[in-house]
XYZ file of C-alpha atoms in Angstrom:
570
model
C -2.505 24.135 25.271
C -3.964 21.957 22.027
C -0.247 22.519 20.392
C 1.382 21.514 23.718
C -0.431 18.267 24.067
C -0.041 17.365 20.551
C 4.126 18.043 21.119
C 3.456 15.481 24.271
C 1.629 12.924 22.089
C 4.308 12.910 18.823
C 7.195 12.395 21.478
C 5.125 9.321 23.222
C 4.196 7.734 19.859
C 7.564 8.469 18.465
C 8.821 6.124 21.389
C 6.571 3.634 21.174
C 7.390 3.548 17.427
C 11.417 3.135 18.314
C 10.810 1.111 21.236
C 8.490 -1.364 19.112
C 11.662 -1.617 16.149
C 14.217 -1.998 19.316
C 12.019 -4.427 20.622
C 12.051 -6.150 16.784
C 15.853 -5.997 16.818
C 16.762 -8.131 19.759
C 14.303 -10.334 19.131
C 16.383 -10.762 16.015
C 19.790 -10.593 17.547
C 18.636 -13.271 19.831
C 17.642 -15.505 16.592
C 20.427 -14.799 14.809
C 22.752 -16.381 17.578
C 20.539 -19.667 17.807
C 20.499 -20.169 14.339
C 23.719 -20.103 14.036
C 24.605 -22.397 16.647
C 22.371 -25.125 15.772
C 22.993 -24.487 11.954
C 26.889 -24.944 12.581
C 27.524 -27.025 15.861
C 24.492 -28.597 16.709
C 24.729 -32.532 14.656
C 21.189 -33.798 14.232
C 20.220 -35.661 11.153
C 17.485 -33.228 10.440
C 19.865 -30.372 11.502
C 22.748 -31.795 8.875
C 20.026 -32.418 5.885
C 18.322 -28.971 5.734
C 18.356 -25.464 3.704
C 19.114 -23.282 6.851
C 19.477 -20.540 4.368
C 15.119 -20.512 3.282
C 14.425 -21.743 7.001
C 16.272 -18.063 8.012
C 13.986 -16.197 5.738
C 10.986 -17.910 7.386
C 12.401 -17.760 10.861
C 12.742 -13.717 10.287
C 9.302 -13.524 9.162
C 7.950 -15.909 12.009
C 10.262 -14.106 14.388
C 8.742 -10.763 13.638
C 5.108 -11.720 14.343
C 5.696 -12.526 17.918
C 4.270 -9.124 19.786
C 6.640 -10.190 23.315
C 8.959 -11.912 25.064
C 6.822 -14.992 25.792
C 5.496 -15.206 22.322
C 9.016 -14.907 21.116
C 10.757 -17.883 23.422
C 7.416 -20.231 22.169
C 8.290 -19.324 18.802
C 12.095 -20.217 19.027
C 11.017 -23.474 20.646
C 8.664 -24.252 17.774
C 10.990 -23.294 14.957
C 13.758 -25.519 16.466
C 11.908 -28.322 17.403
C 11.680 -30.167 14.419
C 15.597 -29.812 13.716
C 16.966 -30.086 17.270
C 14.446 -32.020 19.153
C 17.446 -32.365 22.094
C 17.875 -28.518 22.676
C 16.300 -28.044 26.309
C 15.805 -24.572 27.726
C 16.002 -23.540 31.384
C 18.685 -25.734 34.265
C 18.515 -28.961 32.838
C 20.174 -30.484 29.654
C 19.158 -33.284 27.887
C 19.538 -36.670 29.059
C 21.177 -39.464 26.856
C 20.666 -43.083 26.829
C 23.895 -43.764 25.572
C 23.227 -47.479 25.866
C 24.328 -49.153 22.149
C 25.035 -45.956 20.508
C 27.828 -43.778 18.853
C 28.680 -39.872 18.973
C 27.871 -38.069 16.773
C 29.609 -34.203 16.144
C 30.673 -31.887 13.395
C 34.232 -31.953 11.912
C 34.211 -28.843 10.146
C 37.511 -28.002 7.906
C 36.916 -24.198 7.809
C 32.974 -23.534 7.026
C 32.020 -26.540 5.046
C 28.623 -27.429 3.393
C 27.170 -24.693 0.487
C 30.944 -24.123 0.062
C 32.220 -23.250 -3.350
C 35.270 -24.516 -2.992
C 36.612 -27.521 -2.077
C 39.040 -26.092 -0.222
C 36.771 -25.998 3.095
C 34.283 -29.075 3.977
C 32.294 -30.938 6.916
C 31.715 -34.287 8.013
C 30.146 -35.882 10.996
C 32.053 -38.188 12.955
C 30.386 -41.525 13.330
C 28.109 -40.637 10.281
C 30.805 -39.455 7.357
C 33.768 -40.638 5.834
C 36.135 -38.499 6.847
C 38.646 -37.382 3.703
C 39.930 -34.427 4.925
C 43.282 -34.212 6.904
C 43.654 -31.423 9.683
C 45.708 -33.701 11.676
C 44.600 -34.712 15.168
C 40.204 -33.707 15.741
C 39.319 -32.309 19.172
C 36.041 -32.885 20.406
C 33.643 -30.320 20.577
C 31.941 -29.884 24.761
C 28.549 -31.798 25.088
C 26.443 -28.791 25.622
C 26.553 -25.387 24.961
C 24.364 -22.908 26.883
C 23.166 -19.808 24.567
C 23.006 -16.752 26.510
C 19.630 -14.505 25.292
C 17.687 -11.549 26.475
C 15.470 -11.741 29.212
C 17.432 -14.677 30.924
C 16.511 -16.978 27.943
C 18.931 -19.467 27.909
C 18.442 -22.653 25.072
C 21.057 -25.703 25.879
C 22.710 -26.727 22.640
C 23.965 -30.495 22.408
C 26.920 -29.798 20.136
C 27.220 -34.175 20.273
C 24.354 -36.346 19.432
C 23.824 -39.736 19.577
C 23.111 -42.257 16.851
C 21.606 -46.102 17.460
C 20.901 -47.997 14.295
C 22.002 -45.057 12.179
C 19.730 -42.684 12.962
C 20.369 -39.429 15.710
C 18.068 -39.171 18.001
C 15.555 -38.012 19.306
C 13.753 -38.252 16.133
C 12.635 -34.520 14.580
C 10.061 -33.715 11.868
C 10.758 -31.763 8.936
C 7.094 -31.940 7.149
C 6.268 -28.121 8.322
C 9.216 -27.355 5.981
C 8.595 -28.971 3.025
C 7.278 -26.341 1.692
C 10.122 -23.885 2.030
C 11.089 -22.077 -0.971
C 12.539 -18.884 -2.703
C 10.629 -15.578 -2.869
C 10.532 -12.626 -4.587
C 13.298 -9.809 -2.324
C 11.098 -8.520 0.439
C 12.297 -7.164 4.481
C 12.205 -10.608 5.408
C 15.095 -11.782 2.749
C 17.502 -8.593 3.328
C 17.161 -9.909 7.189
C 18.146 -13.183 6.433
C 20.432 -11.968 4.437
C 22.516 -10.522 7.266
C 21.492 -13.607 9.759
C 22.994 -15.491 7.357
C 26.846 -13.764 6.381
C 27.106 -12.708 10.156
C 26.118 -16.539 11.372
C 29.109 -17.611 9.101
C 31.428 -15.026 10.153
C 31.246 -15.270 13.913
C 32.361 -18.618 14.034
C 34.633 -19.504 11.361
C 36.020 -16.065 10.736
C 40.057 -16.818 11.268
C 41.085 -13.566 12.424
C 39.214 -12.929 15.776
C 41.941 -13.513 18.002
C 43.813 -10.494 16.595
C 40.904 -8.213 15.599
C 38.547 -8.282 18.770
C 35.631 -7.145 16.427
C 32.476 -6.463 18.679
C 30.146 -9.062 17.239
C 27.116 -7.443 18.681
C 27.382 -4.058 17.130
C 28.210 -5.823 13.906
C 24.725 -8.013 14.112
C 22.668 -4.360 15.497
C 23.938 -2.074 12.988
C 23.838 -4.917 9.795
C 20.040 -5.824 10.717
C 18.731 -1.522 11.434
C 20.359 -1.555 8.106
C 18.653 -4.260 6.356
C 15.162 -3.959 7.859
C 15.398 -0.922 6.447
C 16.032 -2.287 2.712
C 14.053 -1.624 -0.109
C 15.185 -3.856 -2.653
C 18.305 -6.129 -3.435
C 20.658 -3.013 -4.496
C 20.216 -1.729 -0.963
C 20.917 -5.472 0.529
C 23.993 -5.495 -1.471
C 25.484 -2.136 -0.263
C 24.528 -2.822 3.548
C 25.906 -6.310 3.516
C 29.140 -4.690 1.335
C 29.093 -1.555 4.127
C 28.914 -4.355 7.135
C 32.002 -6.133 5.647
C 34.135 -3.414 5.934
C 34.801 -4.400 9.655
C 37.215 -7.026 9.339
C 39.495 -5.817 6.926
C 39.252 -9.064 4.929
C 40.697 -8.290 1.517
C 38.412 -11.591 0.258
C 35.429 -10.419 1.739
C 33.157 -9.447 -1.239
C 29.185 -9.040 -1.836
C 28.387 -10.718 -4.846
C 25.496 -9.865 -6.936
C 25.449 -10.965 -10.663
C 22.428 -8.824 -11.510
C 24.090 -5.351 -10.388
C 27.469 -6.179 -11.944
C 25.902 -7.088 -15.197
C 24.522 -3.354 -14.981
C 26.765 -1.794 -13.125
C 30.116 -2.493 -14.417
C 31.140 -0.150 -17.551
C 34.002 2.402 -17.391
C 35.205 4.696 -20.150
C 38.202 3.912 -21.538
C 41.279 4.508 -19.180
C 43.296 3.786 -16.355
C 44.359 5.400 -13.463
C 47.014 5.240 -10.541
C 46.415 6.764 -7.062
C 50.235 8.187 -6.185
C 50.296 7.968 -2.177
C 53.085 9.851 -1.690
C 51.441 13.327 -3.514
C 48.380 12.069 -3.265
C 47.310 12.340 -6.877
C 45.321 10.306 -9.562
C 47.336 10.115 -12.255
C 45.798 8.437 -16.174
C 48.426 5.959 -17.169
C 46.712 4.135 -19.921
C 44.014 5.229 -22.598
C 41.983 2.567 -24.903
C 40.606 4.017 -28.231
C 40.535 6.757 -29.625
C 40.457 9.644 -27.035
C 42.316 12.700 -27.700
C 41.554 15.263 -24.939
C 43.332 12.894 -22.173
C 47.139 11.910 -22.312
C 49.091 9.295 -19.971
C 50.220 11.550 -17.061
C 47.190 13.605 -16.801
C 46.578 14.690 -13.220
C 42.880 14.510 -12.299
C 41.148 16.512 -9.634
C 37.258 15.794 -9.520
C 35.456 12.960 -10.769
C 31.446 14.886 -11.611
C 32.278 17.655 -9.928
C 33.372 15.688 -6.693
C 37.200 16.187 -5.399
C 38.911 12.951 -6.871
C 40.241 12.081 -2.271
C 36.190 12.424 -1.394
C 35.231 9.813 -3.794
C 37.782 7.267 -2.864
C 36.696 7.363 0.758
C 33.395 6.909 -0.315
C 34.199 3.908 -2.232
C 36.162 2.773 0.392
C 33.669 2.452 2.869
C 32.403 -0.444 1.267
C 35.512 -2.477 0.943
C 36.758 -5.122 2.766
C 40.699 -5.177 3.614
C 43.545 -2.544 4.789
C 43.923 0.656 3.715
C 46.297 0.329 1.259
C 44.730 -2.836 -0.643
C 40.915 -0.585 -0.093
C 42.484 2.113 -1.881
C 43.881 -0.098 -4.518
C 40.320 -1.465 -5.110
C 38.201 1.847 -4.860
C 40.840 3.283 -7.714
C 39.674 0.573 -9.933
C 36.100 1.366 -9.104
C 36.335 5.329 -9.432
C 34.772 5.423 -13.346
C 32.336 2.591 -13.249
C 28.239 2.550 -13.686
C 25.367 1.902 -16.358
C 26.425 1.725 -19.951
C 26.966 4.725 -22.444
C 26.088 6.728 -19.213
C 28.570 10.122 -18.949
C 31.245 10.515 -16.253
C 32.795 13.875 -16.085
C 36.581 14.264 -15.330
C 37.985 17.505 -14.066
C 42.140 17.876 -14.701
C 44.328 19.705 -12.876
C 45.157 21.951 -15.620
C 41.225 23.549 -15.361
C 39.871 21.325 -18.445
C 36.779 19.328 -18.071
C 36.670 16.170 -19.954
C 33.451 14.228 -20.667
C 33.659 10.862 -20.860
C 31.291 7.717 -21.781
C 30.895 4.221 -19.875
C 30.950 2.598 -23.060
C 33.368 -0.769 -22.327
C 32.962 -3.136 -20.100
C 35.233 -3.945 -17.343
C 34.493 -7.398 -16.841
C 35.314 -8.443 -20.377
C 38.259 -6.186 -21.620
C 42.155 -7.303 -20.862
C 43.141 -3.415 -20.893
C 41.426 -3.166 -17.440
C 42.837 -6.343 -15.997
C 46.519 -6.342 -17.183
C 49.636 -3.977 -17.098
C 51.288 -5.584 -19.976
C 50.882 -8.450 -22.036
C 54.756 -9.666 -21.998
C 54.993 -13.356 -21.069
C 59.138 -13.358 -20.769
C 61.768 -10.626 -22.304
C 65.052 -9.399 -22.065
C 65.419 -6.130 -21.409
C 68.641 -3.729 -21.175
C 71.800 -4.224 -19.458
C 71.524 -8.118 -20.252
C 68.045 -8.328 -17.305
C 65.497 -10.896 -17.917
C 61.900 -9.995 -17.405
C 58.823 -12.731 -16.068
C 55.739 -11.908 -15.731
C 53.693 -14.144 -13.566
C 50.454 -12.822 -14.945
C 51.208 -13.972 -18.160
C 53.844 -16.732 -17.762
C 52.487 -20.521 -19.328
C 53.932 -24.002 -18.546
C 54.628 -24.956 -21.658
C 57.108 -21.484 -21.897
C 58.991 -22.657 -18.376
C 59.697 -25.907 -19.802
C 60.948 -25.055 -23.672
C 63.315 -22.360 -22.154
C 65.065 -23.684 -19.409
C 68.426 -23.254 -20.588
C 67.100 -20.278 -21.707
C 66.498 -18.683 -18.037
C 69.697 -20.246 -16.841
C 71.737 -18.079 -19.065
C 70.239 -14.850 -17.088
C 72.379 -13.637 -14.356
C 70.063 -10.861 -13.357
C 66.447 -11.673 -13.456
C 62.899 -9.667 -12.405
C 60.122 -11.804 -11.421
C 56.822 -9.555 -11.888
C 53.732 -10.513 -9.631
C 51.918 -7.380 -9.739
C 49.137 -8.897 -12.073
C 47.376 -11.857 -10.535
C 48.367 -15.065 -12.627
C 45.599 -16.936 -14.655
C 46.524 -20.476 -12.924
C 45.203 -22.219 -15.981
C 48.392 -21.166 -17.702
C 50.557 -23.534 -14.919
C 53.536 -20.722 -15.356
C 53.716 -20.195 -11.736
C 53.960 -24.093 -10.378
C 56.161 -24.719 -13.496
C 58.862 -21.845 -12.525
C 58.863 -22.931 -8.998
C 58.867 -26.146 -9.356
C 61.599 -25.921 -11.769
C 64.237 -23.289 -10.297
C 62.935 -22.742 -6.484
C 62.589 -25.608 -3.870
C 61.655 -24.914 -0.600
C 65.074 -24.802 0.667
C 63.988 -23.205 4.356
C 60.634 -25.503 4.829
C 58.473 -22.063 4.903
C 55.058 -22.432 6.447
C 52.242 -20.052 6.279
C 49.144 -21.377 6.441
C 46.586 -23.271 8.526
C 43.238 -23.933 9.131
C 41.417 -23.313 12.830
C 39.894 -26.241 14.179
C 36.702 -25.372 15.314
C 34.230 -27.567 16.934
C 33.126 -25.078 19.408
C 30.316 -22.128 18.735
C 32.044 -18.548 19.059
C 35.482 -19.451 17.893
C 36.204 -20.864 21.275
C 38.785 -23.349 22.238
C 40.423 -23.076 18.739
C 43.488 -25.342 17.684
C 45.078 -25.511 14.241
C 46.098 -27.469 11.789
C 49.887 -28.125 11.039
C 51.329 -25.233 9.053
C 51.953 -25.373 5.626
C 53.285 -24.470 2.839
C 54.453 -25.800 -0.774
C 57.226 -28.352 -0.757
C 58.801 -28.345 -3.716
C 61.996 -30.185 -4.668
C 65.417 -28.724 -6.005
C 65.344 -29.699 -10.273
C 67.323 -26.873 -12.043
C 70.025 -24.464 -10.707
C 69.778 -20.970 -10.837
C 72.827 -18.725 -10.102
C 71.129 -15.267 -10.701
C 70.481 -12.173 -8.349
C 66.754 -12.217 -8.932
C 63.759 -9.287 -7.813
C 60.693 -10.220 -7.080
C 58.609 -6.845 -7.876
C 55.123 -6.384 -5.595
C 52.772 -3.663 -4.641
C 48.997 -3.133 -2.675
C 47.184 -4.809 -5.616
C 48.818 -8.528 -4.818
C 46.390 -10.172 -2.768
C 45.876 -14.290 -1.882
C 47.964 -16.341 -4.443
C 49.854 -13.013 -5.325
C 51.134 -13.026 -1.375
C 51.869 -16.799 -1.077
C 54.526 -16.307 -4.355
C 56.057 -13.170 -2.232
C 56.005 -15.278 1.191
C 57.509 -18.666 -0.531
C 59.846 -16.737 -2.273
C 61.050 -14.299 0.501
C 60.814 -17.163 3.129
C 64.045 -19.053 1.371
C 65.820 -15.841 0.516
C 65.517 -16.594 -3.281
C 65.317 -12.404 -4.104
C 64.913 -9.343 -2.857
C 61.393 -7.752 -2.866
C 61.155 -4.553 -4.593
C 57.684 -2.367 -4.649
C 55.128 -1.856 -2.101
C 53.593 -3.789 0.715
C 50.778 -5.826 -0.400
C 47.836 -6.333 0.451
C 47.689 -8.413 3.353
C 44.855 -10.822 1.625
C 45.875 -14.533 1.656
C 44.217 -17.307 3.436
C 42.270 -19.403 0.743
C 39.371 -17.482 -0.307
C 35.757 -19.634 0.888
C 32.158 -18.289 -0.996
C 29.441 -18.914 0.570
C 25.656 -18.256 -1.108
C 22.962 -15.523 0.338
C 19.231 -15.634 -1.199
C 17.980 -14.032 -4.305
C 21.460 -14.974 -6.162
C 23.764 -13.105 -4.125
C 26.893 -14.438 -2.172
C 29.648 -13.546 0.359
C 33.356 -15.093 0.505
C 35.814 -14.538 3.190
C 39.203 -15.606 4.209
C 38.696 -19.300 5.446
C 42.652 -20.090 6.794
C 45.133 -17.949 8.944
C 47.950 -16.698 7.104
C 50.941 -15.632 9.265
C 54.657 -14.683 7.866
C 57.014 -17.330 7.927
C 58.493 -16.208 10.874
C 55.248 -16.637 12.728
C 54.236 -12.756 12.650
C 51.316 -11.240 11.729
C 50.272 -11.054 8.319
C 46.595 -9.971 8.115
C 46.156 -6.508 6.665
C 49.253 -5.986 6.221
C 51.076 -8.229 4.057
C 54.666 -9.014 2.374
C 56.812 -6.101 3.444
C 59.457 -5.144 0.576
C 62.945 -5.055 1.270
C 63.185 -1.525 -1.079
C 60.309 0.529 -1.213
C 59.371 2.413 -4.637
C 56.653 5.145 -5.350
C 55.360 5.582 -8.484
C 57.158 8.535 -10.692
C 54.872 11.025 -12.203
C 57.370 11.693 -15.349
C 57.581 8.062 -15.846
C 54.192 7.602 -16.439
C 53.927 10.443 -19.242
C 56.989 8.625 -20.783
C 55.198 5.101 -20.966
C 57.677 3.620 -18.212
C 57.356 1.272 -15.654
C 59.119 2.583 -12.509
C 59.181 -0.554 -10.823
C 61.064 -2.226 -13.810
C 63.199 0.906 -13.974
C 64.016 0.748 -10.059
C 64.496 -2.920 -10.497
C 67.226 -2.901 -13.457
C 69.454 0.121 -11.363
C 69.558 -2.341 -8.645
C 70.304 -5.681 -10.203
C 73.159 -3.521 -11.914
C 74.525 -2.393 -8.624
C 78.273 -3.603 -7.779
C-alpha cells in the first residue's frame, strides 16, 4: 500500500512539475509575440530609442516570476507601459486628439535598426528623413489587436501621433536606465530565442511559400533554451531552430566557439551524390598515408552518411546546399585534437586538427588561377580569383577567345572588382532581368505585404564578345554566386554547366543576439527571372555533371573537363 501511494504521489508531482514549465512556456510565447510587435510596428519615441534586445532579457526574467495569469497580464502592462503608453487592453483602443498633429509609423526597408548592413534600414515617417527608395509606402492599419492566452488581448497602435515633435502620450524610460549585459544565465538563452524568432516572424521573406508553423517554432526554440546551460548550448538550439526555413544565410554566430572550434587536419573532401561517397581530393603537408581519391567510410568510428545528417540538422538551407556545408564541417574541432578516418580499403588513418580553417586559402579555394588558356584554344576565368585591374589590361586579350569558361564555383572576394569589371565590360543586360525585391512591411505577421519594384543590375553594352561561353556552377554557389548565374542565364549569354545551386540569394541581413552572438537571414525575395520560384532551389543548369571518381585521383577538374568537350562540339 506505502509503494502504491508513493507511485500516486511521483505521478501528481511529476504533473505539477510539467504543468508549472507549460504554464512558464506560454507565458513566454505570449511575451514573445508582444515584444515583437511593439519592438517592430509599434512607433513611440521611447519605443524607437530603446535596447529591446537587454529589455528582452529582463522581460524573460520578470516574465518568469509571475506565479498566474493575473500576475502575468499586470506584468505585461507594467513592462510596456513606459514604451507604449497608448497600448490599451480589453474593447476599446486608444483615443487620439489628432488636433495639430502628424502621423507617425515605421517605414521599415527589410528589418532595419541593429542591422549590419546597410542594405536593410528604418525610418519613421513624420520623424526621419527618409533616404531609402522602395517606391510607393503603404500605410500600416491604426491598431492591431494581439491575440494571447486566456482571452488577453493588448491593442497595438501601429501609428502614433506627434505635436511639437514629440509622440505622445509621453512614456518613462527611468526604470530602464539601468539595463545592462550579464554574465549567460536561463534568462539570456530565452531572450535569445525571443529575440531571432521576433525578427523572423515578421520580416522573414519567404512565408508565403513556406507556411512554417510559427508557434511550434517559438514552443520547441524556448523548451530548448530554458533548458540551456551555457552559451555552447544557446548556440546549437538557436543553430537547430534555424533549420526550419531552409535559409541558406541563416547562420548562428558565435566568435568565442569558432575561435575554438574551428581546426581541421589537413585535407579536403567531396561528397559524390550519385554513389554516395566521400571522396579526399586535396591534401596540405606532408601526409603520406592518404592520397587524392581515397574513399572514406567512417569518420571516429561513425559511418561517414550518419555524420552528415547529424551535421545537417543544424544547417539552414536545401538539401543539397546543407550537404555542401556539413562536408566542409565533417573534420573540424579543438586544436591538435585527433580525428580518426576509416578508408574503404580497411586502413585507419589518424589524423590531427592542427590548421585552422578560418585562416588557410587551401580550405577556401579550388585553385588559385586568376585567367588561363587551356587546350583546344578554351579560355579559363575564375570569378573567385578574377581582379579589375586584370579585366581591363586584357581586353583584347578575352576578345581573341572564341570558346570561353566562366568559373563561379568559388565565391569571389568583391574587393578584387573582377566580377563588376567583366560584366560591365562584355555583358549588358540585354533582356532587363529582374530578380530581386524587398517586402514592404508595415503590418505585424507579414500581413498585407507589397514589394518593391524588381531589380536587377543594369549594365550597359561596352565591348563585344563573339564567343560560345559556359558558365560552370554547383550546390556550393550561394547569394552573389546565384545573382552571376541568374544575370547571366537571364540574357542567354552561356550555357550553365554543373549542378543546381544552392538556392541562397536575397541580400544576406545580421542581426546581433546577447553575450556576442548573432543571427543573419535572407532579408529580400529572390525569384528566377521568369518570375518562378527560386528559394531552396536555385539556378538550374542546362547540362548536369557529377563528379568522376578517376578524375579526382588524376588531379582533374571534371567540370572543366565536361566544359572543354562541349565548347568543342560542332
Amino acid at each position: 500500500m506505502t509503494k502504491l501511494k508513493l507511485f500516486f504521489l511521483c505521478i501528481v508531482c511529476s504533473g505539477l512539475i510539467f504543468g508549472q514549465s507549460n504554464s512558464e512556456i506560454k507565458k513566454l510565447e505570449d511575451f514573445a509575440k508582444m515584444y515583437s510587435v511593439v519592438r517592430h510596428f509599434h512607433p513611440s519615441d521611447e519605443s524607437a530609442n530603446f535596447n529591446w534586445d537587454l529589455f528582452a532579457m529582463y522581460g524573460v526574467e520578470e516574465i518568469l516570476k509571475t506565479k498566474n495569469q493575473k500576475e502575468f497580464e499586470i506584468k505585461i502592462k507594467e513592462l510596456f507601459l513606459p514604451l507604449a503608453p497608448s497600448v490599451t487592453y480589453g474593447k476599446n483602443e486608444y483615443q487620439w486628439d489628432k488636433t495639430g498633429t502628424k502621423p507617425v509609423y515605421w517605414v521599415n526597408k527589410g528589418l532595419g535598426n541593429d542591422s549590419q548592413k546597410k542594405t536593410y534600414d528604418r525610418k519613421r515617417k513624420n520623424v526621419d528623413s527618409i533616404d531609402f527608395n522602395i517606391g510607393s509606402i503603404p500605410i500600416p492599419q491604426p491598431f492591431y489587436t494581439l491575440k494571447l492566452s486566456n482571452n488577453f488581448s493588448p491593442i497595438i497602435p501601429l501609428i502614433v501621433y506627434s505635436k511639437n515633435n514629440k509622440t505622445f502620450p509621453e512614456g518613462n524610460l527611468n526604470g530602464y536606465q539601468s539595463l545592462k549585459s550579464k554574465t549567460f544565465d536561463r534568462n539570456t538563452a530565452l531572450a535569445n530565442m525571443i529575440i531571432m524568432w521576433s525578427g523572423l516572424r515578421h520580416f522573414f521573406p519567404y512565408q508565403d511559400e513556406m507556411k512554417l508553423d510559427w508557434d511550434k517554432i517559438l514552443k520547441e526554440g524556448l523548451i530548448s533554451a530554458y533548458q540551456n546551460k551555457n552559451e555552447e548550448e544557446n548556440y546549437f538550439t538557436l543553430r537547430k531552430i534555424s533549420h526550419y526555413f531552409n535559409d541558406g544565410h541563416m547562420w548562428i554566430s558565435y566568435p568565442d566557439y569558432f575561435k575554438l572550434n574551428y581546426f581541421s587536419p589537413g585535407i579536403k573532401t567531396r561528397y559524390m551524390r550519385t554513389t554516395k561517397q566521400l571522396v579526399v581530393t586535396k591534401i596540405l603537408g606532408n601526409n603520406t598515408e592518404l592520397k587524392k581519391g581515397d574513399i572514406i567510410t567512417k569518420i571516429d568510428d561513425k559511418n561517414v552518411e550518419s555524420v552528415i545528417d547529424s551535421i545537417k540538422q543544424y544547417w539552414s538551407g536545401s538539401d543539397h546546399y546543407n550537404t555542401q556545408n556539413a562536408v566542409k564541417e565533417l573534420f573540424k574541432g579543438k586544436e591538435n585534437t585527433a580525428v580518426s578516418i576509416s578508408l574503404d580499403n580497411g586502413n585507419i588513418v589518424y589524423l590531427k586538427r592542427d590548421f585552422n580553417t578560418m585562416n588557410q586559402t587551401f580550405f577556401s579555394y579550388d585553385n588559385e588561377i586568376e585567367m588561363q588558356e587551356l587546350r583546344n584554344n578554351v579560355l579559363y576565368i575564375n570569378l573567385q580569383n578574377l581582379k579589375k585591374i586584370t579585366v581591363e589590361s586584357k581586353i583584347d586579350y578575352i576578345k581573341s577567345f572564341g570558346k570561353i569558361i566562366i568559373d563561379i564555383r568559388g565565391y569571389p572576394k568583391t574587393s578584387n572588382g573582377g566580377v563588376t569589371a567583366i560584366l560591365a565590360t562584355f555583358f549588358p543586360d540585354r533582356n532587363k532581368v529582374k530578380f530581386m525585391s524587398f517586402p514592404k512591411i508595415e503590418n505585424p505577421f507579414y500581413n498585407d505585404i507589397s514589394y518593391s519594384n524588381w531589380k536587377g543590375w543594369d549594365f550597359k553594352k561596352k565591348e563585344e564578345l563573339n564567343a560560345k561561353i559556359v558558365l560552370l556552377v554547383n550546390e556550393g554557389c550561394g547569394s552573389f554566386q546565384e545573382s552571376i548565374a541568374q544575370y547571366i542565364k537571364g540574357n542567354n549569354y552561356a550555357t550553365l554547366i554543373g549542378r543546381p545551386t544552392g538556392g541562397v540569394n536575397g541580400n544576406i541581413n545580421r542581426r546581433p543576439l546577447l553575450n556576442t552572438m548573432g543571427y543573419s537571414f535572407t532579408g529580400m525575395k529572390v525569384r528566377n527571372p521568369d518570375g518562378s520560384l527560386f528559394h531552396t532551389i536555385g539556378v538550374q543548369p542546362d547540362i548536369v555533371v557529377e563528379d568522376n571518381l578517376e578524375d579526382i585521383k588524376n588531379g582533374k577538374d571534371t567540370f572543366i573537363e565536361k566544359a572543354i568537350d562541349f565548347l568543342n562540339m560542332k
